[in-house]
């Protein structure tokens, strides 16, 4: 199995690039944000609980997200690998993911971090706020809260993977295709070795 994590702040382009990567590499896309939005759309108890956190710009509790990832994993036993997008977002999630991978006799191969200027992030999120229809995108205060949560809870995950020598920083500025080109050449280099 070849498992990748795509990492970066809200607005860094994880969702957009993930769709292209899974197509290029034949991986299964696991976006916790998408899974949570699906639960909300279906008005499940999990979805209703998650919505109360998401609409404040907070993270959904670790045990909820980890349980969801675990079931998704089990539902895709034949996958040749996964692309994790928006997960892990806390140290507890990163550790739980390592355990889960070990149980399935696999591991995270690489973590790709998309680097984007603060100014560009804000520009993209303002635009997304007008077009995505997502309740957590439309409000500037929620946006600000999400960036704050990213810095305090999610950035330590990058240090965790740096220590494991798995983190690679990639330039996330430029056109969608330029960025995708950089991601592909990195993956191709790593998988040809
Ligand atoms: P973005 O692409 O803007 O970073 P996502 O679509 O990944 O956002 O997630 C939207 C919201 O869903 C997050 O702000 C958070 O509240 C919740 N969420 C998504 N993934 C996780 C996770 N792994 N742990 C906790 N909360 C999560």
Coordinates of C-alpha atoms and ligand atoms in Angstrom, one line a residue:
X1 CA 0.0 0.0 0.0
X2 CA 1.1 3.5 -0.7
X3 CA -0.4 6.1 1.7
X4 CA 0.0 9.8 1.5
X5 CA -1.1 12.7 3.7
X6 CA -1.8 16.1 2.1
X7 CA -1.2 18.8 4.6
X8 CA -1.6 22.5 4.8
X9 CA -3.8 25.3 6.2
X10 CA -7.4 26.0 5.3
X11 CA -7.4 27.4 1.7
X12 CA -4.1 25.8 0.7
X13 CA -5.7 23.7 -2.0
X14 CA -5.8 20.3 -0.4
X15 CA -9.2 19.4 -1.7
X16 CA -8.5 20.6 -5.3
X17 CA -5.1 18.8 -5.5
X18 CA -6.4 15.7 -3.8
X19 CA -8.9 15.0 -6.6
X20 CA -6.2 15.2 -9.2
X21 CA -3.7 13.1 -7.1
X22 CA -6.1 10.2 -6.5
X23 CA -6.9 10.1 -10.2
X24 CA -3.2 10.2 -11.1
X25 CA -2.0 7.6 -8.5
X26 CA -5.1 5.4 -8.2
X27 CA -5.5 6.1 -4.5
X28 CA -8.7 6.2 -2.4
X29 CA -9.4 9.8 -1.3
X30 CA -10.2 10.1 2.4
X31 CA -11.2 13.7 3.2
X32 CA -12.6 14.0 6.7
X33 CA -14.1 17.4 5.8
X34 CA -16.1 15.7 2.9
X35 CA -17.1 12.8 5.1
X36 CA -18.4 15.1 7.8
X37 CA -20.3 17.3 5.3
X38 CA -21.9 14.1 3.9
X39 CA -23.0 13.2 7.5
X40 CA -24.4 16.7 8.0
X41 CA -26.3 16.5 4.7
X42 CA -27.8 13.2 5.7
X43 CA -28.7 14.6 9.1
X44 CA -27.2 11.7 11.0
X45 CA -26.5 12.0 14.8
X46 CA -22.8 12.2 14.0
X47 CA -23.4 14.9 11.5
X48 CA -25.5 16.9 13.9
X49 CA -22.8 16.7 16.5
X50 CA -20.1 17.6 14.0
X51 CA -22.0 20.6 12.7
X52 CA -22.1 22.3 16.1
X53 CA -18.2 22.3 16.1
X54 CA -17.7 23.1 12.4
X55 CA -20.0 26.1 12.5
X56 CA -17.9 27.7 15.2
X57 CA -14.6 27.0 13.4
X58 CA -13.6 24.4 16.0
X59 CA -12.3 20.9 15.3
X60 CA -14.6 18.0 15.6
X61 CA -13.6 15.8 18.6
X62 CA -10.8 13.3 17.9
X63 CA -12.7 10.2 18.8
X64 CA -15.5 11.1 16.3
X65 CA -13.1 11.7 13.5
X66 CA -10.9 8.7 14.2
X67 CA -13.9 6.4 14.4
X68 CA -15.1 7.7 11.0
X69 CA -11.6 7.1 9.4
X70 CA -11.5 3.6 10.9
X71 CA -14.8 2.6 9.3
X72 CA -13.9 4.2 5.9
X73 CA -10.7 2.2 6.0
X74 CA -12.5 -1.0 6.6
X75 CA -15.0 -0.2 3.9
X76 CA -12.1 0.1 1.3
X77 CA -10.1 -3.1 2.0
X78 CA -9.0 -3.5 -1.6
X79 CA -7.5 0.0 -1.9
X80 CA -3.9 0.1 -3.2
X81 CA -3.4 3.1 -1.0
X82 CA -5.1 6.2 0.6
X83 CA -4.7 9.9 0.2
X84 CA -5.5 11.5 3.6
X85 CA -6.8 15.1 3.1
X86 CA -7.6 17.2 6.2
X87 CA -6.6 14.4 8.5
X88 CA -4.7 14.1 10.8
X89 CA -5.4 17.5 12.2
X90 CA -4.2 17.0 15.8
X91 CA -1.3 15.1 17.4
X92 CA -3.8 12.6 18.9
X93 CA -5.1 11.9 15.4
X94 CA -1.6 11.5 13.9
X95 CA -0.8 8.9 16.6
X96 CA -4.1 7.1 16.1
X97 CA -3.4 7.0 12.4
X98 CA 0.0 5.4 12.9
X99 CA -1.6 2.8 15.1
X100 CA -4.4 2.1 12.6
X101 CA -1.8 1.8 9.8
X102 CA 0.3 -0.6 11.9
X103 CA -2.8 -2.8 12.6
X104 CA -3.4 -3.0 8.8
X105 CA 0.3 -3.8 8.3
X106 CA 1.0 -0.6 6.4
X107 CA 2.4 2.9 7.1
X108 CA 2.3 6.5 5.9
X109 CA 4.9 6.9 3.1
X110 CA 5.0 10.7 2.8
X111 CA 3.4 13.9 4.1
X112 CA 3.2 16.7 1.5
X113 CA 2.8 20.2 3.0
X114 CA 1.4 22.9 0.6
X115 CA 3.1 26.2 1.4
X116 CA 0.9 29.2 0.6
X117 CA 1.4 32.9 1.6
X118 CA -1.0 34.2 4.3
X119 CA -2.2 36.9 1.9
X120 CA -3.0 34.4 -0.9
X121 CA -4.8 32.1 1.7
X122 CA -7.1 34.9 2.7
X123 CA -7.8 35.8 -1.0
X124 CA -8.7 32.2 -1.8
X125 CA -10.9 31.8 1.3
X126 CA -12.8 35.0 0.6
X127 CA -13.5 33.8 -2.9
X128 CA -14.5 30.3 -1.6
X129 CA -16.8 32.0 1.0
X130 CA -18.8 33.5 -1.9
X131 CA -19.1 30.3 -4.0
X132 CA -18.8 27.1 -1.9
X133 CA -22.2 27.3 -0.1
X134 CA -20.4 26.0 3.0
X135 CA -21.7 27.6 6.2
X136 CA -18.2 27.6 7.7
X137 CA -16.7 29.5 4.8
X138 CA -19.1 32.4 4.6
X139 CA -18.2 34.1 7.9
X140 CA -14.9 36.0 8.4
X141 CA -14.8 35.4 12.1
X142 CA -15.1 31.6 11.6
X143 CA -12.4 31.8 9.0
X144 CA -10.1 33.5 11.4
X145 CA -10.9 31.0 14.1
X146 CA -10.0 28.1 11.7
X147 CA -6.6 29.7 10.9
X148 CA -6.0 30.1 14.7
X149 CA -7.0 26.4 15.3
X150 CA -4.7 25.4 12.5
X151 CA -1.7 27.1 14.0
X152 CA -2.3 25.9 17.6
X153 CA -3.6 22.3 17.0
X154 CA -2.7 21.2 13.5
X155 CA 0.8 22.7 12.9
X156 CA 2.3 20.5 15.7
X157 CA 1.4 17.5 13.4
X158 CA 3.9 18.9 10.9
X159 CA 6.7 18.7 13.5
X160 CA 5.6 15.2 14.4
X161 CA 6.1 14.1 10.7
X162 CA 9.4 16.1 10.4
X163 CA 10.8 14.0 13.2
X164 CA 9.7 10.9 11.4
X165 CA 11.5 12.3 8.3
X166 CA 8.3 12.1 6.3
X167 CA 7.4 15.7 5.7
X168 CA 8.1 17.4 2.4
X169 CA 7.4 21.1 1.8
X170 CA 6.0 21.9 -1.7
X171 CA 5.3 25.4 -3.2
X172 CA 1.5 25.8 -3.2
X173 CA 1.5 29.1 -5.0
X174 CA 0.7 29.4 -8.7
X175 CA -1.9 27.8 -11.0
X176 CA -3.7 24.5 -10.1
X177 CA -1.8 22.7 -12.8
X178 CA 1.6 24.1 -11.9
X179 CA 1.1 23.0 -8.3
X180 CA -0.1 19.6 -9.4
X181 CA 3.0 19.2 -11.6
X182 CA 5.2 19.8 -8.6
X183 CA 3.3 17.2 -6.6
X184 CA 3.5 14.7 -9.4
X185 CA 7.2 15.0 -9.9
X186 CA 7.7 14.6 -6.2
X187 CA 5.5 11.5 -6.0
X188 CA 7.0 10.0 -9.1
X189 CA 10.6 10.5 -7.8
X190 CA 9.7 8.9 -4.5
X191 CA 7.8 5.9 -5.9
X192 CA 10.5 5.1 -8.6
X193 CA 13.2 4.6 -6.0
Ligands
LIG1 P1 -10.5 23.0 4.9 O1 -10.4 22.4 3.6 O2 -11.1 24.4 4.8 O3 -9.3 23.0 5.7 P2 -12.2 20.8 5.7 O4 -13.2 20.7 4.6 O5 -11.0 19.8 5.7 O6 -11.6 22.3 5.7 O7 -12.9 20.6 7.1 C1 -14.0 21.5 7.5 C2 -14.2 21.4 9.0 O8 -14.5 20.1 9.4 C3 -13.0 21.8 9.8 O9 -13.0 23.2 10.1 C4 -13.3 21.0 11.1 O10 -14.3 21.6 11.9 C5 -13.9 19.7 10.6 N1 -12.9 18.7 10.4 C6 -12.5 18.2 9.2 N2 -11.5 17.3 9.4 C7 -11.3 17.2 10.7 C8 -10.4 16.4 11.5 N3 -9.5 15.6 11.0 N4 -10.5 16.6 12.9 C9 -11.4 17.5 13.4 N5 -12.2 18.2 12.7 C10 -12.2 18.1 11.4

